[in-house]
Amino acid sequence: MAKLYSKKRLASSKMLPKKETINFILQYSKALRIVKFGNMNFETIAN
Amino acid sequence: MAKSQTSDAQLVNMYISGDENALATLVERHQSRIYGFIYSKVGDRDKTDDFFQETFIKVIKTIKSKEYYNEKGKFLPWVMRIANNLIVDSYRKDSKIRMYRDTEEFPIVSMIKDTTPSIEADMICDQINTDMLKVIELLPDDQKQVLMMRYFQDMTFKEISEVTNVSMNTSLGRMRYAINNMRKIIEKNQIYLSI
């Protein structure tokens, strides 16, 4: 295997999304309901 | 059973059955790799957050509409493929894909020439890193993608082949061509890559 000249640190430092992003995703999941009717999907978001 | 030991497939099934905590576990388990994967493609933290959010919205909608889950399909490669498609679609729509070609207007030598040969060792290391990244940028997209996923995302060739939707042999071949092409570029331009 060829020698690697690049440092791992360039992209391997742990990168995480913002807490707000995660919270939004989890809240969105809780609020979303999808009802299937024939070929159609109806999405409802509960407030 | 502790959620940390539960497989992705089981967690998805639990989520389909209405267990919202299963999604939280899946997100927590894979957030770093998915986020890193997106960041390696868009190179901007805010955009990465946007794509990460869009990706999971798509995941949630797909699972909740019961169009998923195929037991053969692995969760992480599936999510990464969604992220990849969203990014490609977005850039295609905006026509903002950065193209680097070896032309007279964009000569390789002027881009990667090290004009500071007498700097300290760590600075030389940084320069080498920069040069390597520029060399990588000059590779064809398919080869660059495999190389980035393998060395910067620590993905296995199996995962790479699943995400890029090609056979493992093709991924291995692309990696080989990428390394050979980088050698050629380095040789052609006489780039000095040691301290």
PDB file of C-alpha atoms in Angstrom:
ATOM      1  CA  MET A   1       0.000   0.000   0.000  1.00  0.00           C
ATOM      2  CA  ALA A   2       1.314   3.412  -0.889  1.00  0.00           C
ATOM      3  CA  LYS A   3       2.434   5.705   1.875  1.00  0.00           C
ATOM      4  CA  LEU A   4      -0.143   8.237   2.945  1.00  0.00           C
ATOM      5  CA  TYR A   5       1.040  11.766   3.189  1.00  0.00           C
ATOM      6  CA  SER A   6      -2.091  13.414   4.425  1.00  0.00           C
ATOM      7  CA  LYS A   7      -2.930  13.808   8.073  1.00  0.00           C
ATOM      8  CA  LYS A   8      -6.047  12.062   9.301  1.00  0.00           C
ATOM      9  CA  ARG A   9      -6.974  15.048  11.413  1.00  0.00           C
ATOM     10  CA  LEU A  10      -8.253  16.923   8.370  1.00  0.00           C
ATOM     11  CA  ALA A  11     -11.546  15.091   8.415  1.00  0.00           C
ATOM     12  CA  SER A  12     -11.413  12.473  11.095  1.00  0.00           C
ATOM     13  CA  SER A  13     -11.881  14.900  13.972  1.00  0.00           C
ATOM     14  CA  LYS A  14     -15.335  14.134  15.306  1.00  0.00           C
ATOM     15  CA  MET A  15     -17.871  16.397  13.735  1.00  0.00           C
ATOM     16  CA  LEU A  16     -21.358  16.513  15.081  1.00  0.00           C
ATOM     17  CA  PRO A  17     -24.493  18.353  14.039  1.00  0.00           C
ATOM     18  CA  LYS A  18     -25.885  21.180  16.161  1.00  0.00           C
ATOM     19  CA  LYS A  19     -28.122  20.193  19.064  1.00  0.00           C
ATOM     20  CA  GLU A  20     -30.888  22.297  17.538  1.00  0.00           C
ATOM     21  CA  THR A  21     -30.713  20.222  14.371  1.00  0.00           C
ATOM     22  CA  ILE A  22     -31.023  16.950  16.280  1.00  0.00           C
ATOM     23  CA  ASN A  23     -33.873  18.342  18.403  1.00  0.00           C
ATOM     24  CA  PHE A  24     -35.686  19.529  15.303  1.00  0.00           C
ATOM     25  CA  ILE A  25     -35.378  16.095  13.670  1.00  0.00           C
ATOM     26  CA  LEU A  26     -36.674  14.274  16.748  1.00  0.00           C
ATOM     27  CA  GLN A  27     -39.534  16.742  17.273  1.00  0.00           C
ATOM     28  CA  TYR A  28     -40.423  16.592  13.588  1.00  0.00           C
ATOM     29  CA  SER A  29     -40.556  12.814  13.780  1.00  0.00           C
ATOM     30  CA  LYS A  30     -42.879  12.952  16.792  1.00  0.00           C
ATOM     31  CA  ALA A  31     -45.170  15.458  15.107  1.00  0.00           C
ATOM     32  CA  LEU A  32     -45.369  13.824  11.679  1.00  0.00           C
ATOM     33  CA  ARG A  33     -48.151  11.408  10.849  1.00  0.00           C
ATOM     34  CA  ILE A  34     -48.485   9.894   7.399  1.00  0.00           C
ATOM     35  CA  VAL A  35     -51.769   8.365   6.343  1.00  0.00           C
ATOM     36  CA  LYS A  36     -51.816   6.208   3.239  1.00  0.00           C
ATOM     37  CA  PHE A  37     -54.905   6.356   1.076  1.00  0.00           C
ATOM     38  CA  GLY A  38     -54.696   4.340  -2.123  1.00  0.00           C
ATOM     39  CA  ASN A  39     -51.597   5.518  -3.945  1.00  0.00           C
ATOM     40  CA  MET A  40     -51.478   8.761  -2.023  1.00  0.00           C
ATOM     41  CA  ASN A  41     -49.759   9.684   1.220  1.00  0.00           C
ATOM     42  CA  PHE A  42     -51.231  12.395   3.423  1.00  0.00           C
ATOM     43  CA  GLU A  43     -48.841  14.098   5.777  1.00  0.00           C
ATOM     44  CA  THR A  44     -50.029  15.865   8.919  1.00  0.00           C
ATOM     45  CA  ILE A  45     -47.875  17.777  11.356  1.00  0.00           C
ATOM     46  CA  ALA A  46     -49.286  17.984  14.883  1.00  0.00           C
ATOM     47  CA  ASN A  47     -48.480  21.213  16.670  1.00  0.00           C
TER      48      ASN A  47
ATOM     49  CA  MET B   1     -32.244  -5.219  25.626  1.00  0.00           C
ATOM     50  CA  ALA B   2     -30.110  -2.116  25.789  1.00  0.00           C
ATOM     51  CA  LYS B   3     -30.579   0.134  22.756  1.00  0.00           C
ATOM     52  CA  SER B   4     -26.836   0.394  22.292  1.00  0.00           C
ATOM     53  CA  GLN B   5     -26.700  -3.338  21.502  1.00  0.00           C
ATOM     54  CA  THR B   6     -29.718  -3.350  19.253  1.00  0.00           C
ATOM     55  CA  SER B   7     -29.022  -3.657  15.542  1.00  0.00           C
ATOM     56  CA  ASP B   8     -29.988  -0.911  13.125  1.00  0.00           C
ATOM     57  CA  ALA B   9     -32.579  -3.145  11.499  1.00  0.00           C
ATOM     58  CA  GLN B  10     -34.230  -3.832  14.859  1.00  0.00           C
ATOM     59  CA  LEU B  11     -34.187  -0.144  15.734  1.00  0.00           C
ATOM     60  CA  VAL B  12     -35.862   0.719  12.433  1.00  0.00           C
ATOM     61  CA  ASN B  13     -38.530  -1.886  13.106  1.00  0.00           C
ATOM     62  CA  MET B  14     -39.033  -0.465  16.615  1.00  0.00           C
ATOM     63  CA  TYR B  15     -39.346   2.997  15.071  1.00  0.00           C
ATOM     64  CA  ILE B  16     -41.914   1.726  12.563  1.00  0.00           C
ATOM     65  CA  SER B  17     -43.849   0.331  15.528  1.00  0.00           C
ATOM     66  CA  GLY B  18     -43.964   3.796  17.065  1.00  0.00           C
ATOM     67  CA  ASP B  19     -40.913   3.869  19.345  1.00  0.00           C
ATOM     68  CA  GLU B  20     -39.563   7.406  18.836  1.00  0.00           C
ATOM     69  CA  ASN B  21     -36.567   6.677  21.074  1.00  0.00           C
ATOM     70  CA  ALA B  22     -35.361   4.186  18.480  1.00  0.00           C
ATOM     71  CA  LEU B  23     -34.893   7.051  16.020  1.00  0.00           C
ATOM     72  CA  ALA B  24     -32.972   9.038  18.647  1.00  0.00           C
ATOM     73  CA  THR B  25     -30.654   6.039  19.099  1.00  0.00           C
ATOM     74  CA  LEU B  26     -30.146   5.672  15.357  1.00  0.00           C
ATOM     75  CA  VAL B  27     -29.384   9.382  14.987  1.00  0.00           C
ATOM     76  CA  GLU B  28     -26.985   9.330  17.912  1.00  0.00           C
ATOM     77  CA  ARG B  29     -25.263   6.202  16.620  1.00  0.00           C
ATOM     78  CA  HIS B  30     -24.634   7.447  13.100  1.00  0.00           C
ATOM     79  CA  GLN B  31     -24.656  11.246  13.385  1.00  0.00           C
ATOM     80  CA  SER B  32     -20.891  11.630  13.330  1.00  0.00           C
ATOM     81  CA  ARG B  33     -20.306   9.572  10.189  1.00  0.00           C
ATOM     82  CA  ILE B  34     -23.247  11.016   8.310  1.00  0.00           C
ATOM     83  CA  TYR B  35     -22.335  14.563   9.303  1.00  0.00           C
ATOM     84  CA  GLY B  36     -18.689  13.984   8.365  1.00  0.00           C
ATOM     85  CA  PHE B  37     -19.747  12.456   5.066  1.00  0.00           C
ATOM     86  CA  ILE B  38     -21.878  15.485   4.205  1.00  0.00           C
ATOM     87  CA  TYR B  39     -19.208  17.939   5.378  1.00  0.00           C
ATOM     88  CA  SER B  40     -16.601  16.227   3.186  1.00  0.00           C
ATOM     89  CA  LYS B  41     -18.806  17.037   0.211  1.00  0.00           C
ATOM     90  CA  VAL B  42     -20.085  20.543   0.986  1.00  0.00           C
ATOM     91  CA  GLY B  43     -17.249  21.920   3.156  1.00  0.00           C
ATOM     92  CA  ASP B  44     -19.450  24.295   5.129  1.00  0.00           C
ATOM     93  CA  ARG B  45     -20.844  23.716   8.618  1.00  0.00           C
ATOM     94  CA  ASP B  46     -24.162  25.512   8.101  1.00  0.00           C
ATOM     95  CA  LYS B  47     -24.833  23.792   4.795  1.00  0.00           C
ATOM     96  CA  THR B  48     -23.866  20.489   6.378  1.00  0.00           C
ATOM     97  CA  ASP B  49     -26.459  21.017   9.120  1.00  0.00           C
ATOM     98  CA  ASP B  50     -29.070  21.825   6.491  1.00  0.00           C
ATOM     99  CA  PHE B  51     -28.306  18.708   4.460  1.00  0.00           C
ATOM    100  CA  PHE B  52     -28.164  16.588   7.632  1.00  0.00           C
ATOM    101  CA  GLN B  53     -31.635  17.831   8.589  1.00  0.00           C
ATOM    102  CA  GLU B  54     -33.026  17.337   5.074  1.00  0.00           C
ATOM    103  CA  THR B  55     -31.570  13.846   4.956  1.00  0.00           C
ATOM    104  CA  PHE B  56     -33.303  12.792   8.166  1.00  0.00           C
ATOM    105  CA  ILE B  57     -36.574  14.417   7.151  1.00  0.00           C
ATOM    106  CA  LYS B  58     -36.432  12.235   4.044  1.00  0.00           C
ATOM    107  CA  VAL B  59     -35.525   9.197   6.168  1.00  0.00           C
ATOM    108  CA  ILE B  60     -38.426   9.822   8.570  1.00  0.00           C
ATOM    109  CA  LYS B  61     -40.928  10.371   5.749  1.00  0.00           C
ATOM    110  CA  THR B  62     -39.792   7.263   3.907  1.00  0.00           C
ATOM    111  CA  ILE B  63     -39.920   5.026   6.956  1.00  0.00           C
ATOM    112  CA  LYS B  64     -43.246   6.440   8.182  1.00  0.00           C
ATOM    113  CA  SER B  65     -44.831   6.026   4.764  1.00  0.00           C
ATOM    114  CA  LYS B  66     -43.713   2.383   5.000  1.00  0.00           C
ATOM    115  CA  GLU B  67     -41.783   2.518   1.726  1.00  0.00           C
ATOM    116  CA  TYR B  68     -38.844   1.168   3.672  1.00  0.00           C
ATOM    117  CA  TYR B  69     -37.631  -1.282   5.239  1.00  0.00           C
ATOM    118  CA  ASN B  70     -35.927  -3.884   3.180  1.00  0.00           C
ATOM    119  CA  GLU B  71     -33.986  -6.170   5.516  1.00  0.00           C
ATOM    120  CA  LYS B  72     -31.226  -6.480   2.944  1.00  0.00           C
ATOM    121  CA  GLY B  73     -30.723  -2.736   2.927  1.00  0.00           C
ATOM    122  CA  LYS B  74     -28.347  -1.466   5.589  1.00  0.00           C
ATOM    123  CA  PHE B  75     -29.407   1.652   7.417  1.00  0.00           C
ATOM    124  CA  LEU B  76     -26.160   3.685   7.287  1.00  0.00           C
ATOM    125  CA  PRO B  77     -25.380   3.173   3.574  1.00  0.00           C
ATOM    126  CA  TRP B  78     -29.035   3.872   2.832  1.00  0.00           C
ATOM    127  CA  VAL B  79     -28.965   7.175   4.741  1.00  0.00           C
ATOM    128  CA  MET B  80     -25.654   8.120   3.155  1.00  0.00           C
ATOM    129  CA  ARG B  81     -27.079   7.443  -0.280  1.00  0.00           C
ATOM    130  CA  ILE B  82     -30.019   9.727   0.538  1.00  0.00           C
ATOM    131  CA  ALA B  83     -27.590  12.431   1.719  1.00  0.00           C
ATOM    132  CA  ASN B  84     -25.464  11.973  -1.383  1.00  0.00           C
ATOM    133  CA  ASN B  85     -28.490  12.250  -3.684  1.00  0.00           C
ATOM    134  CA  LEU B  86     -29.745  15.374  -1.908  1.00  0.00           C
ATOM    135  CA  ILE B  87     -26.352  17.044  -2.250  1.00  0.00           C
ATOM    136  CA  VAL B  88     -26.008  16.087  -5.913  1.00  0.00           C
ATOM    137  CA  ASP B  89     -29.559  17.258  -6.658  1.00  0.00           C
ATOM    138  CA  SER B  90     -28.993  20.538  -4.851  1.00  0.00           C
ATOM    139  CA  TYR B  91     -25.755  21.326  -6.674  1.00  0.00           C
ATOM    140  CA  ARG B  92     -27.224  20.220  -9.972  1.00  0.00           C
ATOM    141  CA  LYS B  93     -30.121  22.571  -9.400  1.00  0.00           C
ATOM    142  CA  ASP B  94     -27.892  25.478  -8.495  1.00  0.00           C
ATOM    143  CA  SER B  95     -25.279  24.568 -11.121  1.00  0.00           C
ATOM    144  CA  LYS B  96     -22.655  25.341  -8.572  1.00  0.00           C
ATOM    145  CA  ILE B  97     -20.495  22.272  -8.850  1.00  0.00           C
ATOM    146  CA  ARG B  98     -16.903  23.404  -8.738  1.00  0.00           C
ATOM    147  CA  MET B  99     -15.011  21.962 -11.665  1.00  0.00           C
ATOM    148  CA  TYR B 100     -11.266  21.673 -11.624  1.00  0.00           C
ATOM    149  CA  ARG B 101      -9.601  20.798 -14.875  1.00  0.00           C
ATOM    150  CA  ASP B 102      -6.005  20.885 -15.877  1.00  0.00           C
ATOM    151  CA  THR B 103      -6.127  23.767 -18.333  1.00  0.00           C
ATOM    152  CA  GLU B 104      -3.921  26.720 -19.164  1.00  0.00           C
ATOM    153  CA  GLU B 105      -6.108  28.950 -17.041  1.00  0.00           C
ATOM    154  CA  PHE B 106      -5.814  26.513 -14.157  1.00  0.00           C
ATOM    155  CA  PRO B 107      -2.283  25.165 -14.276  1.00  0.00           C
ATOM    156  CA  ILE B 108      -1.508  22.508 -11.722  1.00  0.00           C
ATOM    157  CA  VAL B 109       2.016  23.734 -11.063  1.00  0.00           C
ATOM    158  CA  SER B 110       1.022  27.198  -9.917  1.00  0.00           C
ATOM    159  CA  MET B 111      -1.600  25.711  -7.623  1.00  0.00           C
ATOM    160  CA  ILE B 112       0.606  23.237  -5.841  1.00  0.00           C
ATOM    161  CA  LYS B 113       4.033  24.786  -5.983  1.00  0.00           C
ATOM    162  CA  ASP B 114       5.619  25.176  -2.590  1.00  0.00           C
ATOM    163  CA  THR B 115       7.222  28.610  -2.587  1.00  0.00           C
ATOM    164  CA  THR B 116       8.408  28.462   1.013  1.00  0.00           C
ATOM    165  CA  PRO B 117      11.038  25.717   1.225  1.00  0.00           C
ATOM    166  CA  SER B 118      12.766  26.988   4.350  1.00  0.00           C
ATOM    167  CA  ILE B 119       9.854  27.009   6.831  1.00  0.00           C
ATOM    168  CA  GLU B 120       9.664  24.893   9.978  1.00  0.00           C
ATOM    169  CA  ALA B 121       8.776  21.215   9.850  1.00  0.00           C
ATOM    170  CA  ASP B 122       5.181  21.588  11.008  1.00  0.00           C
ATOM    171  CA  MET B 123       4.569  24.311   8.485  1.00  0.00           C
ATOM    172  CA  ILE B 124       5.973  22.027   5.808  1.00  0.00           C
ATOM    173  CA  CYS B 125       3.555  19.347   6.994  1.00  0.00           C
ATOM    174  CA  ASP B 126       0.666  21.744   6.629  1.00  0.00           C
ATOM    175  CA  GLN B 127       1.855  22.678   3.171  1.00  0.00           C
ATOM    176  CA  ILE B 128       2.086  19.036   2.193  1.00  0.00           C
ATOM    177  CA  ASN B 129      -1.467  18.549   3.414  1.00  0.00           C
ATOM    178  CA  THR B 130      -2.650  21.464   1.343  1.00  0.00           C
ATOM    179  CA  ASP B 131      -0.768  20.173  -1.708  1.00  0.00           C
ATOM    180  CA  MET B 132      -2.220  16.716  -1.279  1.00  0.00           C
ATOM    181  CA  LEU B 133      -5.723  18.114  -1.060  1.00  0.00           C
ATOM    182  CA  LYS B 134      -5.144  20.072  -4.249  1.00  0.00           C
ATOM    183  CA  VAL B 135      -3.826  16.973  -5.983  1.00  0.00           C
ATOM    184  CA  ILE B 136      -6.904  15.088  -4.781  1.00  0.00           C
ATOM    185  CA  GLU B 137      -9.114  17.865  -6.150  1.00  0.00           C
ATOM    186  CA  LEU B 138      -7.612  17.275  -9.585  1.00  0.00           C
ATOM    187  CA  LEU B 139      -8.737  13.640  -9.681  1.00  0.00           C
ATOM    188  CA  PRO B 140     -11.868  12.665 -11.603  1.00  0.00           C
ATOM    189  CA  ASP B 141     -14.955  12.821  -9.387  1.00  0.00           C
ATOM    190  CA  ASP B 142     -15.524   9.063  -9.089  1.00  0.00           C
ATOM    191  CA  GLN B 143     -11.923   8.432  -8.037  1.00  0.00           C
ATOM    192  CA  LYS B 144     -11.883  11.390  -5.680  1.00  0.00           C
ATOM    193  CA  GLN B 145     -15.109  10.183  -4.052  1.00  0.00           C
ATOM    194  CA  VAL B 146     -13.706   6.716  -3.316  1.00  0.00           C
ATOM    195  CA  LEU B 147     -10.422   8.131  -2.025  1.00  0.00           C
ATOM    196  CA  MET B 148     -12.140  10.633   0.280  1.00  0.00           C
ATOM    197  CA  MET B 149     -14.515   8.012   1.651  1.00  0.00           C
ATOM    198  CA  ARG B 150     -11.697   5.522   2.268  1.00  0.00           C
ATOM    199  CA  TYR B 151      -9.088   7.789   3.836  1.00  0.00           C
ATOM    200  CA  PHE B 152     -11.068  10.674   5.274  1.00  0.00           C
ATOM    201  CA  GLN B 153     -14.272   8.899   6.241  1.00  0.00           C
ATOM    202  CA  ASP B 154     -12.637   5.605   7.255  1.00  0.00           C
ATOM    203  CA  MET B 155     -15.262   3.728   5.275  1.00  0.00           C
ATOM    204  CA  THR B 156     -14.666   0.170   4.147  1.00  0.00           C
ATOM    205  CA  PHE B 157     -14.735  -0.693   0.446  1.00  0.00           C
ATOM    206  CA  LYS B 158     -17.924  -2.622   1.098  1.00  0.00           C
ATOM    207  CA  GLU B 159     -19.594   0.497   2.527  1.00  0.00           C
ATOM    208  CA  ILE B 160     -18.206   2.641  -0.287  1.00  0.00           C
ATOM    209  CA  SER B 161     -19.595   0.283  -2.920  1.00  0.00           C
ATOM    210  CA  GLU B 162     -22.998   0.354  -1.207  1.00  0.00           C
ATOM    211  CA  VAL B 163     -23.103   4.148  -0.949  1.00  0.00           C
ATOM    212  CA  THR B 164     -21.915   4.778  -4.496  1.00  0.00           C
ATOM    213  CA  ASN B 165     -24.027   1.963  -5.919  1.00  0.00           C
ATOM    214  CA  VAL B 166     -21.176   0.218  -7.712  1.00  0.00           C
ATOM    215  CA  SER B 167     -19.508  -3.142  -7.195  1.00  0.00           C
ATOM    216  CA  MET B 168     -16.691  -3.541  -4.701  1.00  0.00           C
ATOM    217  CA  ASN B 169     -14.303  -4.328  -7.565  1.00  0.00           C
ATOM    218  CA  THR B 170     -15.177  -1.036  -9.221  1.00  0.00           C
ATOM    219  CA  SER B 171     -14.491   0.808  -5.950  1.00  0.00           C
ATOM    220  CA  LEU B 172     -11.149  -0.968  -5.593  1.00  0.00           C
ATOM    221  CA  GLY B 173     -10.320  -0.177  -9.216  1.00  0.00           C
ATOM    222  CA  ARG B 174     -11.199   3.491  -8.750  1.00  0.00           C
ATOM    223  CA  MET B 175      -8.958   3.661  -5.704  1.00  0.00           C
ATOM    224  CA  ARG B 176      -6.105   2.116  -7.678  1.00  0.00           C
ATOM    225  CA  TYR B 177      -6.575   4.598 -10.510  1.00  0.00           C
ATOM    226  CA  ALA B 178      -6.807   7.455  -7.994  1.00  0.00           C
ATOM    227  CA  ILE B 179      -3.468   6.498  -6.399  1.00  0.00           C
ATOM    228  CA  ASN B 180      -1.831   6.007  -9.822  1.00  0.00           C
ATOM    229  CA  ASN B 181      -3.149   9.321 -11.092  1.00  0.00           C
ATOM    230  CA  MET B 182      -1.969  11.115  -7.972  1.00  0.00           C
ATOM    231  CA  ARG B 183       1.480   9.586  -8.464  1.00  0.00           C
ATOM    232  CA  LYS B 184       1.462  10.800 -12.071  1.00  0.00           C
ATOM    233  CA  ILE B 185       0.395  14.316 -11.081  1.00  0.00           C
ATOM    234  CA  ILE B 186       3.007  14.402  -8.315  1.00  0.00           C
ATOM    235  CA  GLU B 187       5.695  13.070 -10.670  1.00  0.00           C
ATOM    236  CA  LYS B 188       4.732  15.313 -13.553  1.00  0.00           C
ATOM    237  CA  ASN B 189       4.840  18.411 -11.416  1.00  0.00           C
ATOM    238  CA  GLN B 190       7.773  17.298  -9.315  1.00  0.00           C
ATOM    239  CA  ILE B 191       5.969  17.928  -6.064  1.00  0.00           C
ATOM    240  CA  TYR B 192       8.253  17.388  -3.112  1.00  0.00           C
ATOM    241  CA  LEU B 193       6.319  15.544  -0.419  1.00  0.00           C
ATOM    242  CA  SER B 194       8.744  14.939   2.409  1.00  0.00           C
ATOM    243  CA  ILE B 195      10.350  16.964   5.145  1.00  0.00           C
TER     244      ILE B 195
END
